[in-house]
Amino acid sequence: MSVIAWYALHCMILLSDVYLKLGGSYGDLALKLYGRPLKYCVMVSIVLAQLGFCCAYVIFVATNMRDLWNTVTECRHQYPTEMWILIQLLIYIPLAFVRKIKKFASLSLIGNFFILIGLGYLFVYDLWSIAARGPAKVVQFNPSKFPLLVGTAAFSYEGISLVIPIVESMERKDKFNGVLTASLVICAGLFVTIGALSYLTFGEAVEAVILLNLPNDSVWTLVVQLLYSLAIIMSVPLQLFPAIRIIESGIFTQSGKGNPVVKWQKNLFRTLMVGVIAMVAIFGADKLDNFIAIVGASSCLPLSFLYPVMLHYRSLADTWKAKAKD
């Protein structure tokens, strides 16, 4: 996880350097340096990655809410995971109609706060459990699960599609690399610490959704499960937004402003997109860890580690050492 975090950081910095020299979006840089084929590859990767994130989040919420509901009702009224996925459509479809990403800012802030509460509770519980019962039996290296780790790590550190928008919005762009480095060090530290502690706590019994390992007879566990589910629900529209905008720009040639027909055509398209996400989530509901690894390997790896190096090689690698490194 630490090695992949370092490499993700390195590639993000490469992309920001290319942007500062040439300007333009991720797709525009690919078009300028390699033409339409690479631009299409970049855009498809972004769309698949964002939709994959949404599917994984929907599965996470459904699994979490199913467990929470069964605990509260003492399994008197059980509903399958698929039902909890479909229930979420009532939330995501109206939010998919939102046209301005800044309207999700407050939701994202609240969601981040809820996630911090959940991580804090999990951290304290892991430490208490290890101190009280000792560490569980763990496998130092599991070769059969290593490919799963690589895909999951790529999924975890995929944020490169936000690099250029963030740099573009900064007043002092020269400070970006320092801010990015500090942020990624904190994120990598949290991932490694929480992951290691939870594995030491639960061993081979650890679940893909770690909250399912927590004792369900605790009110704190129920509260954390609810808050974490709400946090992820608030994140889904933000993850869906870029994918919808990219696909819409290729399908619709007219704006919906002042044209109610086009506007509702786009609304119908967005509804269908949410429906597709739900169908894919239903298909992968029983294997969340494998689903995350597939998304990470197929979309996040090239988007985070391959394309930035290609762009840097063509635009800034002036010496043989820089070209060899790329």
Coordinates of C-alpha atoms in Angstrom, one line a residue:
M1 CA 0.0 0.0 0.0
S2 CA 2.8 2.4 0.8
V3 CA 4.7 1.7 -2.4
I4 CA 1.6 2.2 -4.5
A5 CA 0.8 5.4 -2.6
W6 CA 4.3 6.7 -3.4
Y7 CA 3.9 5.8 -7.1
A8 CA 0.4 7.4 -7.2
L9 CA 1.9 10.6 -5.7
H10 CA 4.7 10.6 -8.3
C11 CA 2.3 10.2 -11.2
M12 CA 0.0 12.9 -9.9
I13 CA 2.9 15.3 -9.7
L14 CA 4.0 14.4 -13.3
L15 CA 0.4 15.2 -14.5
S16 CA 0.4 18.5 -12.7
D17 CA 3.8 19.4 -14.2
V18 CA 2.5 18.6 -17.7
Y19 CA -0.7 20.7 -17.0
L20 CA 1.4 23.7 -15.8
K21 CA 3.4 23.6 -19.1
L22 CA 0.6 23.0 -21.6
G23 CA -2.7 23.7 -19.9
G24 CA -6.0 22.0 -20.5
S25 CA -8.0 19.1 -19.0
Y26 CA -6.7 15.5 -18.8
G27 CA -8.3 14.6 -22.0
D28 CA -7.1 17.8 -23.7
L29 CA -3.5 17.0 -22.7
A30 CA -3.8 13.5 -24.2
L31 CA -5.3 15.0 -27.4
K32 CA -2.4 17.6 -27.7
L33 CA 0.3 15.0 -27.2
Y34 CA -1.0 11.8 -28.7
G35 CA -4.2 12.6 -30.6
R36 CA -7.7 11.4 -30.4
P37 CA -6.9 7.7 -29.6
L38 CA -5.3 8.5 -26.2
K39 CA -7.9 11.1 -25.4
Y40 CA -10.7 8.5 -25.9
C41 CA -8.7 6.1 -23.7
V42 CA -8.4 8.7 -21.0
M43 CA -12.1 9.6 -21.1
V44 CA -13.3 6.0 -21.1
S45 CA -11.0 5.2 -18.2
I46 CA -12.4 8.2 -16.2
V47 CA -16.0 7.2 -17.0
L48 CA -15.5 3.5 -16.1
A49 CA -13.6 4.4 -12.9
Q50 CA -16.2 6.8 -11.7
L51 CA -19.1 4.4 -12.5
G52 CA -17.1 1.6 -10.8
F53 CA -16.7 3.8 -7.7
C54 CA -20.5 4.4 -7.6
C55 CA -21.2 0.7 -8.0
A56 CA -18.8 -0.2 -5.1
Y57 CA -20.4 2.5 -2.9
V58 CA -23.9 1.3 -3.6
I59 CA -22.9 -2.3 -2.7
F60 CA -21.2 -1.0 0.5
V61 CA -24.3 0.9 1.6
A62 CA -26.6 -2.0 0.8
T63 CA -24.5 -4.5 2.7
N64 CA -24.2 -2.2 5.7
M65 CA -27.8 -1.2 5.8
R66 CA -28.9 -4.8 5.5
D67 CA -26.8 -5.8 8.5
L68 CA -28.0 -2.7 10.4
W69 CA -31.7 -3.5 9.7
N70 CA -31.3 -7.1 10.7
T71 CA -29.7 -6.1 13.9
V72 CA -32.4 -3.5 14.8
T73 CA -35.3 -5.8 13.9
E74 CA -33.6 -9.0 15.3
C75 CA -34.0 -10.6 11.8
R76 CA -37.7 -10.6 12.0
H77 CA -38.1 -8.9 8.6
Q78 CA -35.1 -9.7 6.4
Y79 CA -34.6 -8.2 3.0
P80 CA -32.0 -9.3 0.4
T81 CA -29.1 -7.0 -0.5
E82 CA -30.7 -6.5 -3.9
M83 CA -33.6 -4.8 -2.2
W84 CA -31.4 -2.4 -0.4
I85 CA -29.6 -1.5 -3.6
L86 CA -32.9 -0.7 -5.3
I87 CA -34.1 1.4 -2.4
Q88 CA -31.1 3.7 -2.9
L89 CA -32.4 4.6 -6.3
L90 CA -35.0 6.8 -4.6
I91 CA -32.1 9.0 -3.4
Y92 CA -29.7 8.9 -6.3
I93 CA -32.1 9.5 -9.2
P94 CA -33.2 13.0 -7.9
L95 CA -29.6 13.9 -7.0
A96 CA -28.5 12.9 -10.5
F97 CA -30.6 15.7 -11.9
V98 CA -28.4 18.3 -10.2
R99 CA -26.4 20.3 -12.9
K100 CA -23.8 22.1 -10.7
I101 CA -21.2 20.2 -8.8
K102 CA -20.8 22.9 -6.2
K103 CA -24.2 22.1 -4.8
F104 CA -22.7 18.8 -3.5
A105 CA -20.1 20.6 -1.5
S106 CA -22.0 20.7 1.8
L107 CA -23.0 17.0 1.4
S108 CA -19.4 16.1 0.8
L109 CA -18.3 18.0 3.9
I110 CA -20.9 16.3 6.1
G111 CA -20.0 12.9 4.7
N112 CA -16.3 13.4 5.4
F113 CA -17.2 14.3 9.0
F114 CA -19.2 11.1 9.4
I115 CA -16.4 9.0 7.9
L116 CA -13.9 10.5 10.4
I117 CA -16.3 9.5 13.3
G118 CA -16.4 5.9 11.9
L119 CA -12.7 5.6 11.5
G120 CA -12.1 7.0 15.0
Y121 CA -14.5 4.4 16.5
L122 CA -12.9 1.6 14.5
F123 CA -9.4 2.7 15.5
V124 CA -10.3 2.7 19.2
Y125 CA -12.1 -0.6 19.0
D126 CA -9.2 -2.3 17.3
L127 CA -6.7 -1.1 19.9
W128 CA -9.0 -2.1 22.7
S129 CA -9.6 -5.6 21.2
I130 CA -5.9 -6.3 20.6
A131 CA -5.1 -5.1 24.2
A132 CA -7.8 -7.3 25.7
R133 CA -7.6 -10.5 23.6
G134 CA -4.3 -10.2 21.9
P135 CA -3.7 -10.1 18.1
A136 CA -5.4 -12.7 15.9
K137 CA -3.5 -15.2 13.8
V138 CA -2.4 -13.5 10.6
V139 CA -0.7 -14.6 7.4
Q140 CA 2.3 -12.4 6.7
F141 CA 2.1 -12.8 2.9
N142 CA -0.7 -14.4 1.0
P143 CA 0.3 -14.9 -2.7
S144 CA -3.2 -15.9 -3.7
K145 CA -4.6 -12.6 -2.5
F146 CA -1.7 -10.3 -3.7
P147 CA -3.4 -9.4 -7.1
L148 CA -6.5 -8.4 -5.1
L149 CA -4.3 -6.1 -3.0
V150 CA -2.8 -4.4 -6.1
G151 CA -6.2 -3.7 -7.6
T152 CA -7.7 -2.6 -4.3
A153 CA -4.7 -0.2 -3.6
A154 CA -5.1 1.3 -7.1
F155 CA -8.8 1.8 -6.3
S156 CA -8.0 3.4 -3.0
Y157 CA -5.5 6.0 -4.3
E158 CA -7.3 6.9 -7.5
G159 CA -7.8 10.6 -7.4
I160 CA -5.8 11.7 -10.4
S161 CA -8.8 12.9 -12.4
L162 CA -9.1 15.7 -9.8
V163 CA -5.5 16.8 -10.0
I164 CA -6.0 19.3 -12.8
P165 CA -9.2 20.8 -11.5
I166 CA -7.6 21.4 -8.1
V167 CA -4.4 22.9 -9.5
E168 CA -6.5 25.1 -11.8
S169 CA -8.5 26.4 -8.8
M170 CA -5.4 27.2 -6.7
E171 CA -4.2 30.8 -6.3
R172 CA -0.6 29.6 -5.7
K173 CA -0.2 26.7 -8.0
D174 CA 3.5 26.2 -6.9
K175 CA 2.1 25.0 -3.5
F176 CA 0.2 22.1 -5.0
N177 CA 2.9 19.4 -4.8
G178 CA 3.5 20.1 -1.1
V179 CA -0.2 20.0 -0.3
L180 CA -0.7 16.9 -2.4
T181 CA 2.2 15.1 -0.7
A182 CA 1.0 15.9 2.8
S183 CA -2.6 14.8 1.9
L184 CA -1.5 11.5 0.4
V185 CA 0.9 10.7 3.3
I186 CA -2.1 11.2 5.7
C187 CA -4.4 9.0 3.5
A188 CA -1.7 6.3 3.2
G189 CA -1.1 6.4 6.9
L190 CA -4.8 5.9 7.6
F191 CA -5.2 3.1 5.1
V192 CA -2.2 1.2 6.4
T193 CA -2.9 1.8 10.1
I194 CA -6.6 0.9 10.0
G195 CA -6.1 -2.0 7.6
A196 CA -3.2 -3.5 9.7
L197 CA -5.0 -3.0 13.1
S198 CA -8.3 -4.5 11.8
Y199 CA -6.4 -7.5 10.3
L200 CA -4.6 -8.0 13.7
T201 CA -8.0 -7.7 15.4
F202 CA -10.1 -10.1 13.3
G203 CA -7.5 -12.2 11.3
E204 CA -8.8 -14.3 8.5
A205 CA -12.4 -13.6 9.6
V206 CA -12.1 -10.0 8.5
E207 CA -14.9 -8.9 6.2
A208 CA -14.7 -6.9 3.0
V209 CA -16.9 -4.3 4.8
I210 CA -15.0 -4.1 8.1
L211 CA -18.0 -2.5 9.9
L212 CA -19.7 -6.0 9.7
N213 CA -17.0 -7.4 12.1
L214 CA -17.9 -4.9 14.8
P215 CA -20.2 -6.2 17.7
N216 CA -23.8 -5.6 16.6
D217 CA -25.0 -5.5 20.2
S218 CA -23.4 -2.1 20.7
V219 CA -25.3 1.1 20.1
W220 CA -22.1 2.8 19.0
T221 CA -21.7 0.2 16.3
L222 CA -25.2 0.8 15.0
V223 CA -24.6 4.6 15.0
V224 CA -21.3 4.2 13.2
Q225 CA -22.9 1.9 10.6
L226 CA -25.7 4.4 10.0
L227 CA -23.3 7.5 9.8
Y228 CA -20.9 5.7 7.5
S229 CA -23.8 4.6 5.2
L230 CA -25.0 8.2 5.1
A231 CA -21.5 9.4 4.3
I232 CA -21.2 7.1 1.3
I233 CA -24.7 7.9 0.1
M234 CA -23.6 11.6 0.1
S235 CA -20.5 10.7 -1.9
V236 CA -22.2 8.8 -4.7
P237 CA -23.7 11.8 -6.6
L238 CA -20.3 13.5 -6.5
Q239 CA -18.6 10.5 -8.0
L240 CA -21.3 10.1 -10.6
F241 CA -21.2 13.7 -11.8
P242 CA -18.0 13.6 -13.9
A243 CA -19.1 10.4 -15.7
I244 CA -22.5 11.8 -16.6
R245 CA -21.1 15.0 -17.9
I246 CA -18.5 13.2 -20.1
I247 CA -21.1 10.8 -21.6
E248 CA -23.7 13.6 -22.1
S249 CA -21.2 15.8 -24.0
G250 CA -20.8 12.9 -26.5
I251 CA -24.5 12.2 -26.8
F252 CA -26.3 15.6 -26.7
T253 CA -25.3 18.4 -28.9
Q254 CA -27.8 20.9 -27.4
S255 CA -28.0 22.5 -24.0
G256 CA -31.0 21.9 -21.8
K257 CA -31.0 25.6 -20.8
G258 CA -34.2 27.1 -22.1
N259 CA -35.1 23.8 -23.8
P260 CA -37.3 21.6 -21.6
V261 CA -37.3 18.8 -24.1
V262 CA -33.5 18.4 -24.1
K263 CA -33.5 18.9 -20.3
W264 CA -35.8 16.0 -19.7
Q265 CA -34.1 13.9 -22.3
K266 CA -30.9 14.4 -20.2
N267 CA -32.9 13.6 -17.0
L268 CA -34.1 10.4 -18.6
F269 CA -30.6 9.5 -19.6
R270 CA -29.3 10.2 -16.0
T271 CA -32.1 8.0 -14.6
L272 CA -31.0 5.2 -16.9
M273 CA -27.4 5.6 -15.8
V274 CA -28.4 5.3 -12.2
G275 CA -30.4 2.2 -13.1
V276 CA -27.4 0.7 -14.9
I277 CA -25.2 1.3 -11.8
A278 CA -27.9 -0.5 -9.6
M279 CA -27.9 -3.5 -12.0
V280 CA -24.1 -3.8 -12.0
A281 CA -24.1 -3.5 -8.2
I282 CA -26.7 -6.3 -7.9
F283 CA -24.4 -8.5 -10.1
G284 CA -21.4 -7.8 -7.9
A285 CA -23.1 -7.5 -4.5
D286 CA -21.7 -10.8 -3.1
K287 CA -18.1 -10.1 -4.0
L288 CA -17.4 -6.4 -3.1
D289 CA -13.6 -7.0 -2.6
N290 CA -13.3 -8.6 -6.0
F291 CA -15.4 -6.0 -7.6
I292 CA -13.2 -3.2 -6.2
A293 CA -10.1 -5.0 -7.4
I294 CA -11.4 -5.3 -10.9
V295 CA -12.3 -1.6 -11.1
G296 CA -8.9 -0.7 -9.7
A297 CA -7.0 -2.9 -12.2
S298 CA -9.0 -2.2 -15.3
S299 CA -9.6 1.6 -15.0
C300 CA -7.6 3.1 -12.1
L301 CA -4.2 1.5 -13.0
P302 CA -4.0 3.0 -16.5
L303 CA -5.6 6.3 -15.4
S304 CA -3.3 6.8 -12.4
F305 CA 0.0 5.1 -13.5
L306 CA 0.2 4.8 -17.3
Y307 CA -1.3 7.9 -18.9
P308 CA 0.5 10.5 -16.7
V309 CA 3.9 8.9 -17.5
M310 CA 3.1 8.8 -21.3
L311 CA 2.1 12.5 -21.2
H312 CA 5.3 13.5 -19.2
Y313 CA 7.5 11.4 -21.6
R314 CA 6.2 13.3 -24.6
S315 CA 6.2 16.8 -23.1
L316 CA 8.8 17.2 -20.4
A317 CA 11.3 14.3 -20.6
D318 CA 14.2 16.2 -22.3
T319 CA 17.1 14.0 -21.1
W320 CA 17.7 10.3 -21.5
K321 CA 17.5 9.8 -17.8
A322 CA 14.0 11.4 -17.6
K323 CA 12.9 9.3 -20.6
A324 CA 14.4 6.1 -19.1
K325 CA 12.6 6.9 -15.8
D326 CA 9.3 7.4 -17.5

